[in-house]
Short mmCIF file of N, CA, C and O in Angstrom, two decimals:
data_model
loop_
_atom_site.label_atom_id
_atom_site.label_comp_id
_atom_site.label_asym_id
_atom_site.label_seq_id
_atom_site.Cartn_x
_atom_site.Cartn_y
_atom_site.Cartn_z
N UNK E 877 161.10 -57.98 107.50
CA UNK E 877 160.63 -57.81 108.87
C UNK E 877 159.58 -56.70 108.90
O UNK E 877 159.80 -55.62 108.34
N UNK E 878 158.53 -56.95 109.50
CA UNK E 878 157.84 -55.73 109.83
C UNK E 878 157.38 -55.82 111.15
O UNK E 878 157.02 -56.85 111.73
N UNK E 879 157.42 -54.40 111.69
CA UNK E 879 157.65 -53.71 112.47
C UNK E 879 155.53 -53.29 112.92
O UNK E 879 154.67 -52.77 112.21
N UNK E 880 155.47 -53.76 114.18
CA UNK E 880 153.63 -53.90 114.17
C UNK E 880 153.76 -53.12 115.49
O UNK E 880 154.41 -53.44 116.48
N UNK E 881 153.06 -52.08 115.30
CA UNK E 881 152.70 -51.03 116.62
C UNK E 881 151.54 -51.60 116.88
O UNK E 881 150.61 -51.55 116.06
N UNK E 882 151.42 -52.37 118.39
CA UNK E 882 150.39 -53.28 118.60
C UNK E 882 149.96 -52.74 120.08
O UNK E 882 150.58 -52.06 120.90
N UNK E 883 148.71 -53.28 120.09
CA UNK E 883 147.47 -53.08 121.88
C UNK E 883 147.27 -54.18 121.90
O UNK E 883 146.70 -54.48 120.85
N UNK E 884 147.43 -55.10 122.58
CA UNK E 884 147.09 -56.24 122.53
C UNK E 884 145.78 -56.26 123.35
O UNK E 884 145.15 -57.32 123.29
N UNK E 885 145.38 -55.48 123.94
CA UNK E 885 143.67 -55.34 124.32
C UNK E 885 143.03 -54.66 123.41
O UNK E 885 142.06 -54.04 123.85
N UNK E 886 143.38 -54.50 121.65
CA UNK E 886 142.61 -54.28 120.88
C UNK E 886 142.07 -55.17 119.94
O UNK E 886 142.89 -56.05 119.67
N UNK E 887 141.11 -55.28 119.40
CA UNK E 887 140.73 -56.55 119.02
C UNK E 887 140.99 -56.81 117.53
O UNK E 887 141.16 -57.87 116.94
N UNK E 888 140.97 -55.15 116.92
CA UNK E 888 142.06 -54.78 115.66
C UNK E 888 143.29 -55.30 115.53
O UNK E 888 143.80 -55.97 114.63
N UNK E 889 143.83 -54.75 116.86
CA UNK E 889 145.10 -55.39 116.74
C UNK E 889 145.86 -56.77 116.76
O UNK E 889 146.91 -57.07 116.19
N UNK E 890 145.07 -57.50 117.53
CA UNK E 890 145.19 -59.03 116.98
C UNK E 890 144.71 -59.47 116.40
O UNK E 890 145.15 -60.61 116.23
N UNK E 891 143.69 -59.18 115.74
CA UNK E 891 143.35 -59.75 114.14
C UNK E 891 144.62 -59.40 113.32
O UNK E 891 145.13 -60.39 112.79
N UNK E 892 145.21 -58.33 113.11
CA UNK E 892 145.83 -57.90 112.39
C UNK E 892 146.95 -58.24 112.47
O UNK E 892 147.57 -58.24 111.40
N UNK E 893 147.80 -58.75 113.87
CA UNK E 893 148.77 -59.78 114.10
C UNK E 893 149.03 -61.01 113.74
O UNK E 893 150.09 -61.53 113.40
N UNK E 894 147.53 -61.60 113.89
CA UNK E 894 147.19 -63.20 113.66
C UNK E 894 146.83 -63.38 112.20
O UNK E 894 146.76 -64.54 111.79
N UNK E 895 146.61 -62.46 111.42
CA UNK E 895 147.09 -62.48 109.90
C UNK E 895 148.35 -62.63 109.22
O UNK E 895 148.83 -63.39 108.38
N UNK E 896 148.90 -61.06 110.26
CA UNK E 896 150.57 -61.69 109.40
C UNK E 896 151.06 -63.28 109.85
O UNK E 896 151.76 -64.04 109.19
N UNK E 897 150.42 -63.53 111.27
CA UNK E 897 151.89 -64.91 111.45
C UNK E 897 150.97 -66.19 110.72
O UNK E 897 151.46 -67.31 110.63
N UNK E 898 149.82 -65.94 110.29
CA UNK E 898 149.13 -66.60 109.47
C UNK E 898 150.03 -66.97 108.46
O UNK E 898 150.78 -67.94 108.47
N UNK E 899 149.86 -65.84 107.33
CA UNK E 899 150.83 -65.75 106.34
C UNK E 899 152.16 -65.73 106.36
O UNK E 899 152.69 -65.49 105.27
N UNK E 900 153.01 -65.95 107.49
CA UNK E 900 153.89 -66.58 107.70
C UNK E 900 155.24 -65.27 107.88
O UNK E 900 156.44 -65.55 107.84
N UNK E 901 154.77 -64.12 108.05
CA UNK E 901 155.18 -63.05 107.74
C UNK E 901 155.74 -62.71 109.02
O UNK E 901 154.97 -62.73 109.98
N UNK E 902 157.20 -62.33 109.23
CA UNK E 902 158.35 -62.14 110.40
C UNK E 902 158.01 -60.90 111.08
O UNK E 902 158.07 -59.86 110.41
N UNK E 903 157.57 -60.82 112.57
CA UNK E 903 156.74 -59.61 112.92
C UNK E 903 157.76 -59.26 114.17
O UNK E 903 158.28 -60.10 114.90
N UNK E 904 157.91 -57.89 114.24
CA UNK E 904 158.21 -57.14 115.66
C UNK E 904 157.43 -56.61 116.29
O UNK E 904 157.32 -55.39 116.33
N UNK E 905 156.58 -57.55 117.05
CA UNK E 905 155.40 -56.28 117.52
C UNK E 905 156.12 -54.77 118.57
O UNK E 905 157.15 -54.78 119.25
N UNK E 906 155.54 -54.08 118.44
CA UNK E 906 156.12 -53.07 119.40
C UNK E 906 154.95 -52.49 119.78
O UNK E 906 154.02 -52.09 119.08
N UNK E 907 155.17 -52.49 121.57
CA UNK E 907 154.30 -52.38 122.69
C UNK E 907 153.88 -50.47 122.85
O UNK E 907 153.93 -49.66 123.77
N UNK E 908 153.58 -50.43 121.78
CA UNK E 908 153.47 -48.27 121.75
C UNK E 908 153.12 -47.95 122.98
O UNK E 908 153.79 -47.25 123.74
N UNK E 909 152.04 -48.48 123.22
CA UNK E 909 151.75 -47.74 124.53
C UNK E 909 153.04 -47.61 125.82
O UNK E 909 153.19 -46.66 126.58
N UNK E 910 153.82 -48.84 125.76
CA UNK E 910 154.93 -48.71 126.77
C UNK E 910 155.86 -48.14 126.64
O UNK E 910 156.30 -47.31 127.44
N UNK E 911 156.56 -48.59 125.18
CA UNK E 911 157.01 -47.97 124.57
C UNK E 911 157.02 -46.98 123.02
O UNK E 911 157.36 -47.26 121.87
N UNK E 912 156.48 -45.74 123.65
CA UNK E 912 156.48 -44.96 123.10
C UNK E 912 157.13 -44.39 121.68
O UNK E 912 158.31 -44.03 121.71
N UNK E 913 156.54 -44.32 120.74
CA UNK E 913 157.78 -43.43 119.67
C UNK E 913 157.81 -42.33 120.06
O UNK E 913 157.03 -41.82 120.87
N UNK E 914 159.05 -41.66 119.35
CA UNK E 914 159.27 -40.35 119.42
C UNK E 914 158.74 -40.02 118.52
O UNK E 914 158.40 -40.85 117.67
N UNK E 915 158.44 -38.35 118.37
CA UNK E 915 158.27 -37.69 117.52
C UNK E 915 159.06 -37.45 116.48
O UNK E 915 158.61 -36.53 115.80
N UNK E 916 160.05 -37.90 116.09
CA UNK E 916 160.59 -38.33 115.02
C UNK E 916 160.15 -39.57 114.25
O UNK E 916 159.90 -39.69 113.05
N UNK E 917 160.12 -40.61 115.41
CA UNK E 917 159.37 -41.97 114.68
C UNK E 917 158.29 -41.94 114.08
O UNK E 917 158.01 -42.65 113.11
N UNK E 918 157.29 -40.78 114.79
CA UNK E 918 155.97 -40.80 114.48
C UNK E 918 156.02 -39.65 113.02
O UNK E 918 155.02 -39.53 112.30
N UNK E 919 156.83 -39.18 112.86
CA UNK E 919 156.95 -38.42 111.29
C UNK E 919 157.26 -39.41 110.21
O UNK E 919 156.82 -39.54 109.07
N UNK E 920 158.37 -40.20 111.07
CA UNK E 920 158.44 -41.58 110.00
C UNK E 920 157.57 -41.89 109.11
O UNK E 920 157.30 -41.72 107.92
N UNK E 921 157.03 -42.65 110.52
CA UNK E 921 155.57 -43.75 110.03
C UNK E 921 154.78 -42.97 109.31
O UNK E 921 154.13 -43.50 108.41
N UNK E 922 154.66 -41.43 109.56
CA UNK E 922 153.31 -40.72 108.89
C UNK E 922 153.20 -40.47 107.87
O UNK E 922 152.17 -40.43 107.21
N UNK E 923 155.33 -40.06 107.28
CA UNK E 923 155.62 -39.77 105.88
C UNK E 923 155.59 -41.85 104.91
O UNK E 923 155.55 -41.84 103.68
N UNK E 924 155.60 -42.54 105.27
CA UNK E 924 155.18 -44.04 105.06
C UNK E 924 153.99 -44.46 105.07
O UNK E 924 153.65 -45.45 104.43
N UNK E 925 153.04 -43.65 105.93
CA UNK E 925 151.64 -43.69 106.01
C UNK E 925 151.20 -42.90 104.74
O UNK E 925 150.52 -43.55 103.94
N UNK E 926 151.43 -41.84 104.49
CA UNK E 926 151.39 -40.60 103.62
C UNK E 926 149.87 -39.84 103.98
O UNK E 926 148.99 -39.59 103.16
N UNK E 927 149.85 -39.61 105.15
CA UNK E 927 148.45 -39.39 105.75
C UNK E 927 149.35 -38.09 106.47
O UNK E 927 150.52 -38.12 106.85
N UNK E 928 148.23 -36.77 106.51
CA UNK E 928 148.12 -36.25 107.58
C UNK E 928 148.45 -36.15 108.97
O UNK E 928 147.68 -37.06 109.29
N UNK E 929 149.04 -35.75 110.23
CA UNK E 929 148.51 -36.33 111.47
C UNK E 929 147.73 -36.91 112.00
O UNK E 929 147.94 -37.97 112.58
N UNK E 930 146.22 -36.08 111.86
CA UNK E 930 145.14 -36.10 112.11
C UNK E 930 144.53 -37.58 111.69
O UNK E 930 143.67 -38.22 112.29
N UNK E 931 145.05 -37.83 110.80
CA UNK E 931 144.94 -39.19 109.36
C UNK E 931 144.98 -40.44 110.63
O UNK E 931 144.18 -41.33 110.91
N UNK E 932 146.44 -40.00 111.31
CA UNK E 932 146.66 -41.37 112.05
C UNK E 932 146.47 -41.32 113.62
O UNK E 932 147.33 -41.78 114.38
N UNK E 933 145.42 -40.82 114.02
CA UNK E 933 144.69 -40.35 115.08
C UNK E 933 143.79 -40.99 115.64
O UNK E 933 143.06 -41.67 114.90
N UNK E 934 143.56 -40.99 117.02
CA UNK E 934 142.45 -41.29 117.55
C UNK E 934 141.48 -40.60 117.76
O UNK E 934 140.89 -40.93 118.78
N UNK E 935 140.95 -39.59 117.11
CA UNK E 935 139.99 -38.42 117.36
C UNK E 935 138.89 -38.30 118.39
O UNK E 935 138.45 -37.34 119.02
N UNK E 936 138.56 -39.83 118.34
CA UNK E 936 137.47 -39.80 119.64
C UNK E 936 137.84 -40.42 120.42
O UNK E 936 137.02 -41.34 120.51
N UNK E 937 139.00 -40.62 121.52
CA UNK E 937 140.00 -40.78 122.13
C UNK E 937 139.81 -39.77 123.30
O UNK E 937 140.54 -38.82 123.01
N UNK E 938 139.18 -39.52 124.49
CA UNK E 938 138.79 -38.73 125.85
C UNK E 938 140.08 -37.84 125.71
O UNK E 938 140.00 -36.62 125.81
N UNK E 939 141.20 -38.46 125.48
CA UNK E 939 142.37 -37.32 125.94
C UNK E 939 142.59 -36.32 124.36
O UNK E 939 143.32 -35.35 124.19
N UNK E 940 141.80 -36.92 123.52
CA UNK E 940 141.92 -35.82 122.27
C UNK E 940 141.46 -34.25 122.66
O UNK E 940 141.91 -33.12 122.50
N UNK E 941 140.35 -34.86 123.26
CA UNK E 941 139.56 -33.65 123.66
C UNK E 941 140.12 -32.85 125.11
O UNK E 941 140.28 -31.65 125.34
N UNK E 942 140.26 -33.64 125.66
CA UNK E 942 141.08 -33.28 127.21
C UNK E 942 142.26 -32.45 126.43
O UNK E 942 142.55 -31.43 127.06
N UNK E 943 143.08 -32.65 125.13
CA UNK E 943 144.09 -31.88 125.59
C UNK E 943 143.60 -30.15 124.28
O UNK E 943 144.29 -29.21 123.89
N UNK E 944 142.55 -30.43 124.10
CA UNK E 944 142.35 -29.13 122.94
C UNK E 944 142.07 -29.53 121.85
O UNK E 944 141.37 -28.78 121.16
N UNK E 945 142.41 -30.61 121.38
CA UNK E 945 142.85 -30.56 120.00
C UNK E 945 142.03 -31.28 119.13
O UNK E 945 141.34 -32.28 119.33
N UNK E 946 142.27 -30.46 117.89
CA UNK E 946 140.72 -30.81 116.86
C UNK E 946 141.23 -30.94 115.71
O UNK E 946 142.33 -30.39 115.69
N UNK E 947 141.02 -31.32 114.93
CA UNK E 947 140.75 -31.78 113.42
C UNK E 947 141.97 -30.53 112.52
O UNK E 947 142.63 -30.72 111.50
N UNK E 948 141.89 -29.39 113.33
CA UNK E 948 142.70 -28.41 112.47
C UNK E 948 143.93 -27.68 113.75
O UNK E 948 144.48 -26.58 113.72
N UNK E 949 144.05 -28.73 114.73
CA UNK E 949 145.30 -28.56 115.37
C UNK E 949 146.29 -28.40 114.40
O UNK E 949 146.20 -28.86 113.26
N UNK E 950 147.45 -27.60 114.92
CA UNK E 950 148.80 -27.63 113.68
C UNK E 950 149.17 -29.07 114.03
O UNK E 950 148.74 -29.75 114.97
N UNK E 951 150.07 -29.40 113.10
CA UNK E 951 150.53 -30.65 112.50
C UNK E 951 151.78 -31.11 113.97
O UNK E 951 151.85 -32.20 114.52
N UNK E 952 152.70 -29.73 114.32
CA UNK E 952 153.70 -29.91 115.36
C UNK E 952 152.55 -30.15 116.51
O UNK E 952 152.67 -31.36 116.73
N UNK E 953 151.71 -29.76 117.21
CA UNK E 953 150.62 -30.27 117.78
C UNK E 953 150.57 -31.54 117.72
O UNK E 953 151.37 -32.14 118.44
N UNK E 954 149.75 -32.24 116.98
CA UNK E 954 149.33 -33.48 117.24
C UNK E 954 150.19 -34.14 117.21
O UNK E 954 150.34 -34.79 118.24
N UNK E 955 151.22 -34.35 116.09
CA UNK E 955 152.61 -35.12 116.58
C UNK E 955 152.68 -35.07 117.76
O UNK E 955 152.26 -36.01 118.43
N UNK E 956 153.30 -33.83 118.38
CA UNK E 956 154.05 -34.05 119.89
C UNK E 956 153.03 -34.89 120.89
O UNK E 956 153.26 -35.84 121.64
N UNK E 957 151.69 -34.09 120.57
CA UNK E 957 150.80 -34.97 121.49
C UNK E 957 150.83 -36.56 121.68
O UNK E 957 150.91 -37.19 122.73
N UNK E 958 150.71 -37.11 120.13
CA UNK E 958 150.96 -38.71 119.79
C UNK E 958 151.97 -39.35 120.28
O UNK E 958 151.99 -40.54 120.58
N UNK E 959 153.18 -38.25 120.43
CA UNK E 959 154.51 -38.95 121.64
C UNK E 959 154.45 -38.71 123.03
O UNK E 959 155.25 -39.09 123.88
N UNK E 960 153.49 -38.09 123.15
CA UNK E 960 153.33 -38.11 125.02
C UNK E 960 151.98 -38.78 125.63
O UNK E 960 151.68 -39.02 126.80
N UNK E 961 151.31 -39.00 124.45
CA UNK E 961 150.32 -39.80 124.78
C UNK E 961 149.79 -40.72 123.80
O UNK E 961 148.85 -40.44 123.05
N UNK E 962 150.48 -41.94 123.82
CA UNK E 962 150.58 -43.13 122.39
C UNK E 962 148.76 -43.41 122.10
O UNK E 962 148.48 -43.57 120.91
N UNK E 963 148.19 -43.44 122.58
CA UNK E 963 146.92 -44.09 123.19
C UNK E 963 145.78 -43.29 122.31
O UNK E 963 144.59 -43.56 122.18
N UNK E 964 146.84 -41.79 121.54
CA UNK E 964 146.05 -41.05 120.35
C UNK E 964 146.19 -41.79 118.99
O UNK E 964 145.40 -41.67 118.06
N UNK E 965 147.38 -42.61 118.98
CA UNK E 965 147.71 -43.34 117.64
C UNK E 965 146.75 -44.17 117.29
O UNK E 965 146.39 -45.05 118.06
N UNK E 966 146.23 -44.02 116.18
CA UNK E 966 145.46 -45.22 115.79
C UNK E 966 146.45 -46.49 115.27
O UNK E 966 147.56 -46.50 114.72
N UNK E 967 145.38 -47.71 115.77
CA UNK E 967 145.90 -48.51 115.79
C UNK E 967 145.47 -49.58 114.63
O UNK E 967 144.61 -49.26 113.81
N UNK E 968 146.11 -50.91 114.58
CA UNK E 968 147.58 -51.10 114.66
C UNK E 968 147.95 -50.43 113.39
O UNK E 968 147.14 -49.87 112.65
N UNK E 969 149.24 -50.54 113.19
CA UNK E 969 150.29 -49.77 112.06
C UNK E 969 151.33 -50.79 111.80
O UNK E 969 152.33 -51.00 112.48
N UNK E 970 150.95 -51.40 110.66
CA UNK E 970 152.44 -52.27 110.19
C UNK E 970 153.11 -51.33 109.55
O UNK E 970 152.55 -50.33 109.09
N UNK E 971 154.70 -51.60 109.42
CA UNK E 971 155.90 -50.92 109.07
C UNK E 971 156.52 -51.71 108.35
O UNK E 971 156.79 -52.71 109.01
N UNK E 972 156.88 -51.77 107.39
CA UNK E 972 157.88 -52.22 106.79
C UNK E 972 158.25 -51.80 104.97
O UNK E 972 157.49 -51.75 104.00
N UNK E 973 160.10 -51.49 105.11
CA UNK E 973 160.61 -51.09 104.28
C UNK E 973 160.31 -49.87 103.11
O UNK E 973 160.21 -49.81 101.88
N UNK E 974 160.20 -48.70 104.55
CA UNK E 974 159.53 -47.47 104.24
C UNK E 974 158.28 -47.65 103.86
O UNK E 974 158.04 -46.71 103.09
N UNK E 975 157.21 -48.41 103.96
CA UNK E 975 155.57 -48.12 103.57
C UNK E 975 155.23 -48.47 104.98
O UNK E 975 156.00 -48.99 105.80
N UNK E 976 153.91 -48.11 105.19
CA UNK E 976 153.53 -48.51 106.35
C UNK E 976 151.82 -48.34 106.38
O UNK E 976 151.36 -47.26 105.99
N UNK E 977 150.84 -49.45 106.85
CA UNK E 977 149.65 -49.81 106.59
C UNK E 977 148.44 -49.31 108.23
O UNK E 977 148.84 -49.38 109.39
N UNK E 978 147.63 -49.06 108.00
CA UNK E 978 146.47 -48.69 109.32
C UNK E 978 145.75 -49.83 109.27
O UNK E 978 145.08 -49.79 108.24
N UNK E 979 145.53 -50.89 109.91
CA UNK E 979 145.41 -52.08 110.24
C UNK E 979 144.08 -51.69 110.24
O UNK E 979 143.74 -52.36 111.22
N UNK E 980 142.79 -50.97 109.81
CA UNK E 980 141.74 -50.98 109.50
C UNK E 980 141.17 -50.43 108.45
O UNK E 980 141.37 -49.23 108.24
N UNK E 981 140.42 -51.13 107.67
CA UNK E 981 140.24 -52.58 108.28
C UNK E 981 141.83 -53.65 108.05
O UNK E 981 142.89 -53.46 107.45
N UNK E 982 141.19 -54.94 109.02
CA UNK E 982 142.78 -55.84 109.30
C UNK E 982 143.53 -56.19 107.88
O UNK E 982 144.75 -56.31 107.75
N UNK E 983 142.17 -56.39 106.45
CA UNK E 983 142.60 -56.76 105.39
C UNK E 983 143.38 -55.61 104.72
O UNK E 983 143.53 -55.70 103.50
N UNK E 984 143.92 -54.44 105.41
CA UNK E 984 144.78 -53.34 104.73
C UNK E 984 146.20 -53.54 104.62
O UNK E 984 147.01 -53.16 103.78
N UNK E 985 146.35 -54.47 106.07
CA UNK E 985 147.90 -55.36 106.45
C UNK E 985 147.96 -55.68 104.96
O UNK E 985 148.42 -54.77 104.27
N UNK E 986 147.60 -56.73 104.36
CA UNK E 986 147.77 -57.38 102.85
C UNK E 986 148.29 -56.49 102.54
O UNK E 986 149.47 -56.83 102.55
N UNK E 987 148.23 -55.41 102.22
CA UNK E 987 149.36 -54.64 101.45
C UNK E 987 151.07 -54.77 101.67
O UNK E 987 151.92 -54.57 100.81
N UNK E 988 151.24 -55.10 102.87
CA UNK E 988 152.70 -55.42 103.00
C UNK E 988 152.69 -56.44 103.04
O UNK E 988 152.73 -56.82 104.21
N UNK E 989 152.64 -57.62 102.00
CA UNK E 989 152.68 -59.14 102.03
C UNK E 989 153.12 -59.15 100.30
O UNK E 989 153.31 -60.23 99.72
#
């Protein structure tokens, strides 16, 4: 099963959907923006990502800047930010069985297949 932090008004993000069910691959999308991870989830995915915060960011994102924060915010920073405001996460993020992929480009998904 993997686990797809999806926008469905992103155009990333359904490419990157319509690949896995292409390949036939069992998907949970999950609606981030509605529902939110916690800041625990989002350490998850990041230690599975093996990226930085910053790594899995929206940097040029209006509310990056609206809330301070730059490139060398501390790490507890941008986390917490990414759980109060999903819309910093870059998108999409497949999950599955502790690894987890940045859906750009869409051909990065392939890695969990």
């Amino acid at each position: 099963m993997i686990t797809y932090w999806h926008n469905p008004r992103c155009s990333k993000s359904r490419a990157g959907l319509a690949l896995l069910e292409e390949r036939g691959a069992e998907v949970k999308p999950r609606l981030y923006l509605q529902d939110s991870p916690s800041v625990e989830e989002i350490k998850q995915v990041q230690a599975a990502l093996g990226v930085s915060a910053v790594e899995m960011m929206r940097t040029g994102e209006k509310t990056f800047k609206e809330l301070g924060l730059s490139k060398d915010s501390p790490e507890d920073d941008l986390l917490a930010a990414m759980a109060a405001h999903p819309i910093l996460i870059e998108r999409p993020i497949a999950i599955q069985d502790g690894k987890a992929v940045i859906g750009r480009p869409t051909e990065a998904i392939e890695a969990l297949l």
